[in-house]
Tab-separated table of C-alpha atoms (C1' of nucleotides) in Angstrom:
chain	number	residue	atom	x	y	z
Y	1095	UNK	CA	-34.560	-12.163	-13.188
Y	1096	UNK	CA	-31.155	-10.874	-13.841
Y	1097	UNK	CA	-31.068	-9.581	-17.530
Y	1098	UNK	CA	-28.477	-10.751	-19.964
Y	1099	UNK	CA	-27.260	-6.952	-20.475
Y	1100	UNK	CA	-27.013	-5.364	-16.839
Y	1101	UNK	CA	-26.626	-2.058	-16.851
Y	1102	UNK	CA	-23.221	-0.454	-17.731
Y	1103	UNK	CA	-22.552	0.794	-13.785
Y	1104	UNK	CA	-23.047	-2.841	-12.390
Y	1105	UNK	CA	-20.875	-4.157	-15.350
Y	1106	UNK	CA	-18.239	-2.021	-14.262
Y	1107	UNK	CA	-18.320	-2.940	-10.950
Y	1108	UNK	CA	-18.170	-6.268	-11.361
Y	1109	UNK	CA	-15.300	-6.024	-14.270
Y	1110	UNK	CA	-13.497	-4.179	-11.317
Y	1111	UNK	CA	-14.245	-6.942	-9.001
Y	1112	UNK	CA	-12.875	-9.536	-11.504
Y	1113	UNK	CA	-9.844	-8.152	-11.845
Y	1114	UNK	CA	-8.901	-7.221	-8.582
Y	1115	UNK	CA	-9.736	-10.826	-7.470
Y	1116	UNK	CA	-7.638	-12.769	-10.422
Y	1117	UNK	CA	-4.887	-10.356	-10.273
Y	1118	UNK	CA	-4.670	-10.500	-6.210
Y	1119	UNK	CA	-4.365	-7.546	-5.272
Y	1120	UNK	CA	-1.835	-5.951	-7.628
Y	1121	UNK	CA	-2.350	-2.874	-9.134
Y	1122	UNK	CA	-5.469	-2.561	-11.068
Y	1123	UNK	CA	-5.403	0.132	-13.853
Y	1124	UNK	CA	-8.825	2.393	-14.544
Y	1125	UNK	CA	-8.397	1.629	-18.754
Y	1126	UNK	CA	-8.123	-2.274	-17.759
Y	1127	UNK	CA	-11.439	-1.713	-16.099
Y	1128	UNK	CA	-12.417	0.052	-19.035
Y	1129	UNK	CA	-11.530	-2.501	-21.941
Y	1130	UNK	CA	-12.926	-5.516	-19.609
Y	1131	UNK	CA	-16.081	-4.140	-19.071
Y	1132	UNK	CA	-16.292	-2.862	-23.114
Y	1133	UNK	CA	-16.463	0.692	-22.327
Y	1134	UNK	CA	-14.132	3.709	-22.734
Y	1135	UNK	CA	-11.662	4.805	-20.598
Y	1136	UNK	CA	-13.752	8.103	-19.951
Y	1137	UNK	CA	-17.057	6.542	-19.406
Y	1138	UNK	CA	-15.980	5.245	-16.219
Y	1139	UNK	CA	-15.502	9.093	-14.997
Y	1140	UNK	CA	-18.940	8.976	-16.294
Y	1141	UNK	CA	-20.277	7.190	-13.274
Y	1142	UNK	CA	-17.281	7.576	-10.803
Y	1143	UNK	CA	-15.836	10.652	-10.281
Y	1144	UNK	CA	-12.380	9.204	-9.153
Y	1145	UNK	CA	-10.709	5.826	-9.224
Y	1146	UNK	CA	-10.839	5.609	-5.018
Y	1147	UNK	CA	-14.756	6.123	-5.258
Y	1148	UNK	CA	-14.829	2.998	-7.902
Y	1149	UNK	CA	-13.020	0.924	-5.370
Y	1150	UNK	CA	-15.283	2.061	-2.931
Y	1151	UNK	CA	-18.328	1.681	-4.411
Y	1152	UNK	CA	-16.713	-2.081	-5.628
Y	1153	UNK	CA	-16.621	-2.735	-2.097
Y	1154	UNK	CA	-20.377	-2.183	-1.198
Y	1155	UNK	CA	-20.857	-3.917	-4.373
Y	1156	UNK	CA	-19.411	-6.890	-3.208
Y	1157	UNK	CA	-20.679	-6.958	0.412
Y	1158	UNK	CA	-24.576	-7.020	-1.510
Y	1159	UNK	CA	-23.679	-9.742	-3.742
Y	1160	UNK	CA	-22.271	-11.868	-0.767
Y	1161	UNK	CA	-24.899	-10.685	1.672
Y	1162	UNK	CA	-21.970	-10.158	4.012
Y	1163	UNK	CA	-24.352	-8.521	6.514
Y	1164	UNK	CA	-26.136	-12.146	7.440
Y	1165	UNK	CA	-23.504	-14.116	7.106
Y	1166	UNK	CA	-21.407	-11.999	10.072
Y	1167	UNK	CA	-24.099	-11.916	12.328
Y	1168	UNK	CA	-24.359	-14.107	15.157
Y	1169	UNK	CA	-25.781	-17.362	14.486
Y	1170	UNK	CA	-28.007	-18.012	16.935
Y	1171	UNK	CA	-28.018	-21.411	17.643
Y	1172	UNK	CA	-24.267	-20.821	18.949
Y	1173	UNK	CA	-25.141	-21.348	22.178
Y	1174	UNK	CA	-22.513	-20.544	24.388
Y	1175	UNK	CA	-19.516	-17.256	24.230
Y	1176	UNK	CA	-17.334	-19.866	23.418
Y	1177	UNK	CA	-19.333	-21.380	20.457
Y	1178	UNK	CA	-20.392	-18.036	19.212
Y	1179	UNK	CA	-16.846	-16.978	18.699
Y	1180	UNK	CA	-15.756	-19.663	16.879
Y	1181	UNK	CA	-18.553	-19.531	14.863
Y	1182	UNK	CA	-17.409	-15.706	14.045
Y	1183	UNK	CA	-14.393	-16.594	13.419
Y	1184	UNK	CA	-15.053	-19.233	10.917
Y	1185	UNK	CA	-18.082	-16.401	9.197
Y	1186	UNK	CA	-15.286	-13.734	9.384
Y	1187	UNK	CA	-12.203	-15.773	8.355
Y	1188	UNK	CA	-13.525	-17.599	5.338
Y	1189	UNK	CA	-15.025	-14.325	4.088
Y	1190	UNK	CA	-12.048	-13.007	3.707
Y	1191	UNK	CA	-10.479	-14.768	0.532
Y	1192	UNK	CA	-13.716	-13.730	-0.799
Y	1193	UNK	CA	-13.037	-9.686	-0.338
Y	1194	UNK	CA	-8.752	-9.979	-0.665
Y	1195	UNK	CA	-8.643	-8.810	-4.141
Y	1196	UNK	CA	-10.467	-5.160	-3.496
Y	1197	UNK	CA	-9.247	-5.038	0.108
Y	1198	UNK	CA	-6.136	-4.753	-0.749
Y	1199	UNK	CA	-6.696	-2.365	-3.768
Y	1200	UNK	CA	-8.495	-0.225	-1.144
Y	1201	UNK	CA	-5.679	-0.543	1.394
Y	1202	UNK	CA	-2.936	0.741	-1.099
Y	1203	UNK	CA	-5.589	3.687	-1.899
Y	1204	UNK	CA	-5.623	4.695	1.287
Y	1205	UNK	CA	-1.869	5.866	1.580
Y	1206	UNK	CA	-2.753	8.151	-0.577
Y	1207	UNK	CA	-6.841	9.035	-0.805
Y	1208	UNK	CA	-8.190	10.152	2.223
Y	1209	UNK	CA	-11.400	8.980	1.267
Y	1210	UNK	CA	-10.342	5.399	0.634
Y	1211	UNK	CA	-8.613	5.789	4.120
Y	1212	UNK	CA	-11.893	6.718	5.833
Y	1213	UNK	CA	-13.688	3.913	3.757
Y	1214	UNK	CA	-11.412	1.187	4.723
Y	1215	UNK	CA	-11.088	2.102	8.322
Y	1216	UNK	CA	-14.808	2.167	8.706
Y	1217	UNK	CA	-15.079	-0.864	7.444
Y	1218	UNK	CA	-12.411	-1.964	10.111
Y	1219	UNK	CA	-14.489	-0.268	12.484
Y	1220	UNK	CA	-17.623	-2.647	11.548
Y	1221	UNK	CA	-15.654	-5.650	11.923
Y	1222	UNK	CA	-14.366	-4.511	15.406
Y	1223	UNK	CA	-17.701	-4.546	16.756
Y	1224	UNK	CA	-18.095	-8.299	15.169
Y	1225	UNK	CA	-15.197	-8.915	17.504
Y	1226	UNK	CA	-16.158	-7.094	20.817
Y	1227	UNK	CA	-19.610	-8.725	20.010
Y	1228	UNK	CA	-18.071	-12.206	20.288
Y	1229	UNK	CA	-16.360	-10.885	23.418
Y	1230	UNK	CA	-18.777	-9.516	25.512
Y	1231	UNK	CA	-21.134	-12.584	24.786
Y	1232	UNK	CA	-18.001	-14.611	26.318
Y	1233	UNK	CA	-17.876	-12.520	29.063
Y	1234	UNK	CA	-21.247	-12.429	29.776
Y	1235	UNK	CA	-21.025	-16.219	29.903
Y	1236	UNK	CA	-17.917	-15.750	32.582
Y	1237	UNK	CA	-16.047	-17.487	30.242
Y	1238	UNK	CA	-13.445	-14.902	29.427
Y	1239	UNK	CA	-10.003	-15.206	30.893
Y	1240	UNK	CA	-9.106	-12.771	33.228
Y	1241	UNK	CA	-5.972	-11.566	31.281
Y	1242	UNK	CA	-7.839	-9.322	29.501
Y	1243	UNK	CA	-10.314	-6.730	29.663
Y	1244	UNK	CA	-13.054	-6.372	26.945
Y	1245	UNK	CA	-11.723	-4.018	25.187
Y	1246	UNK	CA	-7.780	-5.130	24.873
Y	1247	UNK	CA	-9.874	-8.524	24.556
Y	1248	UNK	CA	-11.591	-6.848	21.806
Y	1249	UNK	CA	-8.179	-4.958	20.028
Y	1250	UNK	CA	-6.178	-8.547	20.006
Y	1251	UNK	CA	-8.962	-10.481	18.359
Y	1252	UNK	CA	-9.287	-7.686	15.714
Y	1253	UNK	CA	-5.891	-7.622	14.953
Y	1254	UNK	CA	-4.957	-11.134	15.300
Y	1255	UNK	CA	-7.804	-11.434	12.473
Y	1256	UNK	CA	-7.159	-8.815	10.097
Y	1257	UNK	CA	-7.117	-9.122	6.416
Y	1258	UNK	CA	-2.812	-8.391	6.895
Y	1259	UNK	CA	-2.538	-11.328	8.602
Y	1260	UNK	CA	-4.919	-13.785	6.904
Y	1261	UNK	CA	-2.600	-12.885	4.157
Y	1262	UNK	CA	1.137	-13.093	6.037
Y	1263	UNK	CA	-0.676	-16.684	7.568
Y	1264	UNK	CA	-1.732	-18.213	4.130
Y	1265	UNK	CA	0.661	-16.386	1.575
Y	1266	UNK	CA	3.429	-16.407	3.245
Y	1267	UNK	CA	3.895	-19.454	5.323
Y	1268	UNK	CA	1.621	-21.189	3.070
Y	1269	UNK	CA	-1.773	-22.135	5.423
Y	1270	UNK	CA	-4.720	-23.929	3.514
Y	1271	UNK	CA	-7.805	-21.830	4.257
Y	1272	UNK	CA	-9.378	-24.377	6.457
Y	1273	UNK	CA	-5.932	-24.716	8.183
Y	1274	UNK	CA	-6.089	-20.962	8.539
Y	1275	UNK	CA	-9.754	-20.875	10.566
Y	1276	UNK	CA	-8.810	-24.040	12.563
Y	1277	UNK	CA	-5.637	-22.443	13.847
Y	1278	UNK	CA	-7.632	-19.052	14.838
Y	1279	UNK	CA	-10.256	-20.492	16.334
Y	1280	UNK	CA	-7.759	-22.850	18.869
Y	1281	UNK	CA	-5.462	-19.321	19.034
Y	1282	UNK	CA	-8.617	-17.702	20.189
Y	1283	UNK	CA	-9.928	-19.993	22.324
Y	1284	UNK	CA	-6.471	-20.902	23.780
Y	1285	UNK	CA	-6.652	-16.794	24.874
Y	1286	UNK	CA	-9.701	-15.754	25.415
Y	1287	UNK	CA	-11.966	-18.868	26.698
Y	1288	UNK	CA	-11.151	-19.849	30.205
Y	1289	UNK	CA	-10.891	-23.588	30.879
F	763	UNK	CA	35.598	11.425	14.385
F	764	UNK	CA	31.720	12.249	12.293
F	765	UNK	CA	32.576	15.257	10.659
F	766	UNK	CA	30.862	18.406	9.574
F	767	UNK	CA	30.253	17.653	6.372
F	768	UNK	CA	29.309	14.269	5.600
F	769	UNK	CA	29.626	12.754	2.094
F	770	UNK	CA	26.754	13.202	0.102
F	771	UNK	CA	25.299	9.578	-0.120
F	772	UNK	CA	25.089	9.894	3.839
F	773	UNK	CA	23.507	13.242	3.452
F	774	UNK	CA	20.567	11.904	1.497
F	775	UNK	CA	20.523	8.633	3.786
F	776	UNK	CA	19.907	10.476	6.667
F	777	UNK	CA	17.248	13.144	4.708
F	778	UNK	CA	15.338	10.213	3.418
F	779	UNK	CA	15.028	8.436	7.168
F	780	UNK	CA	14.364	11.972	8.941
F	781	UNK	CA	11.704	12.680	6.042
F	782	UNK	CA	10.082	9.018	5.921
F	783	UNK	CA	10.381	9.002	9.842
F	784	UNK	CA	8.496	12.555	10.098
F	785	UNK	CA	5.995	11.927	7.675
F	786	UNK	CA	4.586	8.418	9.565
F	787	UNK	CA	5.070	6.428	6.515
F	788	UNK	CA	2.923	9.077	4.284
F	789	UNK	CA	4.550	9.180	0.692
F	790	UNK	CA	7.676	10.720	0.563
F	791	UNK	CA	8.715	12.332	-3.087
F	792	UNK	CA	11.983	12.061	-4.344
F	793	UNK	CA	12.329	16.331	-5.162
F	794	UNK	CA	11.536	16.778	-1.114
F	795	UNK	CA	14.477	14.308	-0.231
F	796	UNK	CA	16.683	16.458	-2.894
F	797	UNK	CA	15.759	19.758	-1.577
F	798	UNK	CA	16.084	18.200	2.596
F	799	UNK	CA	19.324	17.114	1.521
F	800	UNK	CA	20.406	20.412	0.022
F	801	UNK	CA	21.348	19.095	-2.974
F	802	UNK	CA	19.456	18.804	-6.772
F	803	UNK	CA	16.700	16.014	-7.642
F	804	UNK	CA	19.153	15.261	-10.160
F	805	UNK	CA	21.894	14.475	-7.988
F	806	UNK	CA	19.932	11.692	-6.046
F	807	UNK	CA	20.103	10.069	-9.118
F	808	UNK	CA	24.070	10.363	-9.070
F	809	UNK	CA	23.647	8.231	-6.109
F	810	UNK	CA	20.834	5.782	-6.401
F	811	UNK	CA	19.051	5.327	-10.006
F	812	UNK	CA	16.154	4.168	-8.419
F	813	UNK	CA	13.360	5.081	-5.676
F	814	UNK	CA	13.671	1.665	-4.404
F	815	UNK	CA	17.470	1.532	-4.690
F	816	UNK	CA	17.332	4.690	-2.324
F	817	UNK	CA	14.632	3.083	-0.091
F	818	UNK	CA	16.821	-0.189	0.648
F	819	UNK	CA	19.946	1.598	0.871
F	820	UNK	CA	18.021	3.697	3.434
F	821	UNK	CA	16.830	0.371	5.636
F	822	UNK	CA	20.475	-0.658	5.367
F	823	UNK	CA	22.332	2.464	6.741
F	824	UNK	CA	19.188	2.541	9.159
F	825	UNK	CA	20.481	-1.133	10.732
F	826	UNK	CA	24.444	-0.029	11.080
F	827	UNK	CA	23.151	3.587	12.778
F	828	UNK	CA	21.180	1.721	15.195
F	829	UNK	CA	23.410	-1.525	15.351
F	830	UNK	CA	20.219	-3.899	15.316
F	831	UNK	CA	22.183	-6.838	14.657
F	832	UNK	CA	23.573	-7.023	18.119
F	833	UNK	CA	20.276	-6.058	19.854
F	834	UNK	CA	18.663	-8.562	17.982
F	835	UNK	CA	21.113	-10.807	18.976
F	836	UNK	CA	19.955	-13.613	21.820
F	837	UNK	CA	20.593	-12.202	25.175
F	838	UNK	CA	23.551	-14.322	26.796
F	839	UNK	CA	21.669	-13.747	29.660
F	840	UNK	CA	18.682	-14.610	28.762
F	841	UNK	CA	19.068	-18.245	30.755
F	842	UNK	CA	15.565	-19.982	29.790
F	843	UNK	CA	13.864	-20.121	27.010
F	844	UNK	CA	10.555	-18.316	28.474
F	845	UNK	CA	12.727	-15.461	29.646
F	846	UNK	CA	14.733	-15.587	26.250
F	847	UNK	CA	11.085	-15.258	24.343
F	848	UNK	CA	10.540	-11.917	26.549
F	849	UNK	CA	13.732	-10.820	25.799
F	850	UNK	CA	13.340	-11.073	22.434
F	851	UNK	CA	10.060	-9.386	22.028
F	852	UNK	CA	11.181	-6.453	24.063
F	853	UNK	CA	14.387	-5.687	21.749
F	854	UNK	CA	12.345	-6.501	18.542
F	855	UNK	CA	9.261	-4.557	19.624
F	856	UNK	CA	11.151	-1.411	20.808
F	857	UNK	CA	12.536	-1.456	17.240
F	858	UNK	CA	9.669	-1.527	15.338
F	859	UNK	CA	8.832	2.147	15.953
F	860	UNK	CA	12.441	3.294	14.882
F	861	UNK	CA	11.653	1.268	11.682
F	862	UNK	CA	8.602	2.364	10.834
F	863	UNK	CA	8.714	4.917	8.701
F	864	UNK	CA	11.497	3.235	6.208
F	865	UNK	CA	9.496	-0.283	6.445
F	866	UNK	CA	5.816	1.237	5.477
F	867	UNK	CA	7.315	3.099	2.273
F	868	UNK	CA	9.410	-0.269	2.164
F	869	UNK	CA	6.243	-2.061	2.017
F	870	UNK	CA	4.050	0.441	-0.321
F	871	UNK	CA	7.069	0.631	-2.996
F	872	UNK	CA	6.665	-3.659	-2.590
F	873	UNK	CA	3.075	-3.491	-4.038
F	874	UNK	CA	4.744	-2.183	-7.478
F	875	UNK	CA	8.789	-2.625	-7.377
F	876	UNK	CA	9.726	-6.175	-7.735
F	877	UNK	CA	13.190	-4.840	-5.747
F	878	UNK	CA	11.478	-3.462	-2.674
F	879	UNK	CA	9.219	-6.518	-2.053
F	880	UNK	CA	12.283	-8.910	-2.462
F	881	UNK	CA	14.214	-6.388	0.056
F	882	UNK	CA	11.213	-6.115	2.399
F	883	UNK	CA	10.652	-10.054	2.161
F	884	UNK	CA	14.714	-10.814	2.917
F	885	UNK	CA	14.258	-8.506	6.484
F	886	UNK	CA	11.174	-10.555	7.163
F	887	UNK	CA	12.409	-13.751	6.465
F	888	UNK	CA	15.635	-12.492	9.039
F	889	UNK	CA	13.261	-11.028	11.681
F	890	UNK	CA	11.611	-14.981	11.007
F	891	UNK	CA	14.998	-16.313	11.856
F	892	UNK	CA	15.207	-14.596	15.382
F	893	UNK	CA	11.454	-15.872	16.364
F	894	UNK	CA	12.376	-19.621	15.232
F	895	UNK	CA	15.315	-18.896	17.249
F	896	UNK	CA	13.459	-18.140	20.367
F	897	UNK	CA	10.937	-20.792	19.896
F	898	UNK	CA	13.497	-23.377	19.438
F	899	UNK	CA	15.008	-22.578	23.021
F	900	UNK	CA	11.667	-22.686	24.472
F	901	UNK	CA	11.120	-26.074	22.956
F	902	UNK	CA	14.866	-27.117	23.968
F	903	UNK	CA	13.554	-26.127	28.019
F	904	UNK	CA	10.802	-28.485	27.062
F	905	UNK	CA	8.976	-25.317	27.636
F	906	UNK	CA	6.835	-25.142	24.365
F	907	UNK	CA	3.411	-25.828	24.479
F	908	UNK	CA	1.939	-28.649	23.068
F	909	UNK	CA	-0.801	-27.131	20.862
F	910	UNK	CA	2.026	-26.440	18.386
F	911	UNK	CA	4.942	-27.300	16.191
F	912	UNK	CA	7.824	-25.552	16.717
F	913	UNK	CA	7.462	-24.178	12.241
F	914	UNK	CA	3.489	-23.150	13.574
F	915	UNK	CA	4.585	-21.517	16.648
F	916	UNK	CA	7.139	-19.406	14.910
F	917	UNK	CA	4.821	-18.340	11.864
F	918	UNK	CA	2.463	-17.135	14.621
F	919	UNK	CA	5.176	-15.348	17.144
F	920	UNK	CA	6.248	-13.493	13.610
F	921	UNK	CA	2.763	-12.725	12.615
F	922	UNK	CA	2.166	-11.208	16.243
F	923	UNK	CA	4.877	-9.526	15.664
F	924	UNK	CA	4.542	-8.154	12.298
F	925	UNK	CA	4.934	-4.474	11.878
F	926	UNK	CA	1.285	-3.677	10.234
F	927	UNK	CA	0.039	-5.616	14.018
F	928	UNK	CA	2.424	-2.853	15.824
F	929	UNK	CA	0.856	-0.253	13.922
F	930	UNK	CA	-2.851	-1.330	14.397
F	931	UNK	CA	-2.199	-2.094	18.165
F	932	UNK	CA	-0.431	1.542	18.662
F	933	UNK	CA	-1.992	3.897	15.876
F	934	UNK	CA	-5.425	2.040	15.932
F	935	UNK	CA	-5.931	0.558	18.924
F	936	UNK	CA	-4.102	3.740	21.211
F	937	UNK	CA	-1.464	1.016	23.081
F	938	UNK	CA	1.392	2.810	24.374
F	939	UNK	CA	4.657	1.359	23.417
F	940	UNK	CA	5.164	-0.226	26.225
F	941	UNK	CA	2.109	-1.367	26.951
F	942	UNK	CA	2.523	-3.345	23.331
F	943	UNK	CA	5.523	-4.897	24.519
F	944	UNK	CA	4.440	-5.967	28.239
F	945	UNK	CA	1.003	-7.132	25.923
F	946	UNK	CA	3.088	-9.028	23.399
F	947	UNK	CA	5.255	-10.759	26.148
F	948	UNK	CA	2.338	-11.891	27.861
F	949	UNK	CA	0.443	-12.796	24.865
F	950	UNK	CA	3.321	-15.134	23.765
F	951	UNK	CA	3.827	-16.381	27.084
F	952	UNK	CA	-0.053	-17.461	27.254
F	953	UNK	CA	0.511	-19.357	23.771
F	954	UNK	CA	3.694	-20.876	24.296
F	955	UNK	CA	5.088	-21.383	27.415
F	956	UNK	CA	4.340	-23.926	29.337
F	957	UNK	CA	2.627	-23.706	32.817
N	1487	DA	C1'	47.540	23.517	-17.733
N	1488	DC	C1'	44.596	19.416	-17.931
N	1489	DT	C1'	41.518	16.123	-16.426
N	1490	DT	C1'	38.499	14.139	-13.341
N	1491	DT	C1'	34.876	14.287	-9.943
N	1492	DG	C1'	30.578	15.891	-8.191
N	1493	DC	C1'	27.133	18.560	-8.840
N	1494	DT	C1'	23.915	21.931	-11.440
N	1495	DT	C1'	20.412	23.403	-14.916
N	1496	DG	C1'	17.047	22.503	-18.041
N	1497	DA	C1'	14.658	19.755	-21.127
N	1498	DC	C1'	12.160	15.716	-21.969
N	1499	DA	C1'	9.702	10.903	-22.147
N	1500	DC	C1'	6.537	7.956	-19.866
N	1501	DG	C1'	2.601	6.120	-17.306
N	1502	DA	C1'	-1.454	6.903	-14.770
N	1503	DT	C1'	-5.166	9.833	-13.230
N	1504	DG	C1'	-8.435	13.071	-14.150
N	1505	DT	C1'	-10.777	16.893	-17.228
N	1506	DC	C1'	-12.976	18.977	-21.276
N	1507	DA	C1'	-15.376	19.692	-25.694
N	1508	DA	C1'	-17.389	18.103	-29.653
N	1509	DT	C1'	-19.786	14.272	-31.669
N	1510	DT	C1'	-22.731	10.130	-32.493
N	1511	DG	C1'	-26.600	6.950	-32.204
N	1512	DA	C1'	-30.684	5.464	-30.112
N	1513	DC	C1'	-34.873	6.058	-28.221
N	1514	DA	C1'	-38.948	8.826	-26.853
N	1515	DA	C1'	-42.247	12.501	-27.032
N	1516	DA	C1'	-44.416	16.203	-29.587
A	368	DT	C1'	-40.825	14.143	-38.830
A	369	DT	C1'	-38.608	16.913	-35.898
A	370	DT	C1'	-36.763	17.725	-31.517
A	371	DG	C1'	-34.634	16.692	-27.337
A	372	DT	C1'	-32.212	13.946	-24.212
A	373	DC	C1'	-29.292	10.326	-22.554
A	374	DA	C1'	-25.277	7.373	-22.681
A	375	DA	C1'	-21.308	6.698	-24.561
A	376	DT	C1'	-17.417	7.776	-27.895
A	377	DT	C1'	-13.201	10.167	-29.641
A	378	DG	C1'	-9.395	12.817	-29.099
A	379	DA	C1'	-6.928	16.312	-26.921
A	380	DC	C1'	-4.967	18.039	-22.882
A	381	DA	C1'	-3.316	19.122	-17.819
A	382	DT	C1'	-0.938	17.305	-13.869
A	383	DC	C1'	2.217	14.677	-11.036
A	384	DG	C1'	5.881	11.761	-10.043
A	385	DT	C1'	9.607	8.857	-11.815
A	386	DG	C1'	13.416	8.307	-14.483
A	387	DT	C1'	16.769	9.834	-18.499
A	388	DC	C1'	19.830	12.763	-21.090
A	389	DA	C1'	23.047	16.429	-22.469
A	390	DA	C1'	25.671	20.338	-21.577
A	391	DG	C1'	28.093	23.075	-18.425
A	392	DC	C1'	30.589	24.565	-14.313
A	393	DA	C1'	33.687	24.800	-10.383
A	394	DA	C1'	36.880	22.914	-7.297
A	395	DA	C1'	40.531	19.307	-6.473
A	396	DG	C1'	44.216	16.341	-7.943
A	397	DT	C1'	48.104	15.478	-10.955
DNA sequence: ACTTTGCTTGACACGATGTCAATTGACAAA
DNA sequence: TTTGTCAATTGACATCGTGTCAAGCAAAGT
């Protein structure tokens, strides 16, 4: 089905894609997006209008290729709150080494762009309800400690799981990935899942 | 003793904090630092020969103005090691805001100045240094949980801790700053200490 | 009087983004 | 065959921010 020669806006995304992934996160120029996809500089202006929309679009791009969508839903044989959020947490936690590379491309953007901003923050926004999902089905269970309530619940499992601190966790003091989901999913359950 | 006039260097110190502080971490340009301080965008130049050079300097003179070394510093009366933990999150986490503007320009510069990252990793690796610190006393009271090692239990105190978690919690998430820190303590006292 | 110090003015190079105009080559429709 | 259109090319150019360079000036120190 896929044709050896796709067209020239899915080439560029997925040149983008490559090199934001192998260069992890540093900064990507437009012309090295150019010369690996075998285009000219200006044809990317062609079909992006500015480099935050490529990132953007790169983004979407990704999440289709991944099917990101099914894979963060709730699986439903998780049975209980308490299974059901570790099973998030694994869904959410390994997909992020998968999305690091333009995540972090995006983030940068968005000190500057406004629209990159608004793009990654919605995006935030999305995962957030992944979260408060996972905590109101714990709740509804009457499994959720009574430290919290949904919502600060809600803001400390978002944060404790955001793409800064996957990176600070396995970067920086040198987790393993697997290390990294087993440790969040005892944090979380240590916190949120009464005993 | 301060006088009227101070020297110039101290002149542009204290434009580039008040600008970066204003601003929320938004991208502060070298000609509005010139023009705060009163002085040509030349003459920063005179002083610093680079953005970054500027930037650390301004971190620096930032830590003698507000004397963070001896807040930092492990309460004396702090006399267990859950109560030092508190205190320690408390002086740390009422810094953070006074920081913030310096440390997110700190931390954009990082993505492209090989300089500013080392300078921005060197305070993070110190800020480390004062969670293994607290974590060690806990573990000395036989206070630390045993879910962790004391090297795990300080990479996740510091990650809690982080500044990009202080601004999602207060900018994101709409904490007040002391409801972070009463938040923080407790968190930490949920994961470490000991019932 | 002379020199040094600290700053000014103005010009300029560089790297990256983004824009514009003229051109080419291929493919399709008449 | 001609005509038109589409996608991409080439090359020039504007803009912005950083960083450099040279010449000059004014006040202070000796």
């Amino acid at each position: 089905m896929s044709s050896a020669q796709p067209n020239t806006r899915t080439r560029i995304l997925q040149s983008t894609l490559e090199l934001l992934e192998a260069s992890g996160g540093k900064s990507v120029r437009m012309s090295d997006i150019a010369r690996h996809a075998g285009i000219s500089r200006q044809a990317l202006y062609l079909h992006f209008t500015k480099r935050s929309e490529l990132l953007i679009a790169a983004t979407h791009y990704l999440d289709e290729m991944k099917e990101s969508d099914q894979r963060l839903l709730p699986s439903r044989e998780a049975v209980s709150g308490a299974e059901r959020l570790n099973v998030y947490i694994e869904a959410w936690g390994n997909y992020i080494p998968e999305i690091y590379g333009v995540a972090k491309a995006l983030i940068a953007m968005g000190d500057n762009d406004r629209e990159a901003n608004e793009a990654w923050e919605k995006r935030m926004l999305d995962m957030r309800q992944g979260c408060l999902a996972a905590i109101s089905a714990l709740a509804d269970d009457d499994q959720l400690t009574v430290e919290f309530s949904i919502d600060q619940a809600t803001d400390i499992l978002w944060t404790m799981l955001s793409v800064r601190n996957w990176e600070q966790f396995t970067l920086q003091c040198g987790w393993s990935q697997s290390e990294y989901v087993k440790r969040m999913q005892s944090l979380a359950s240590q916190l949120f899942v009464r005993k």
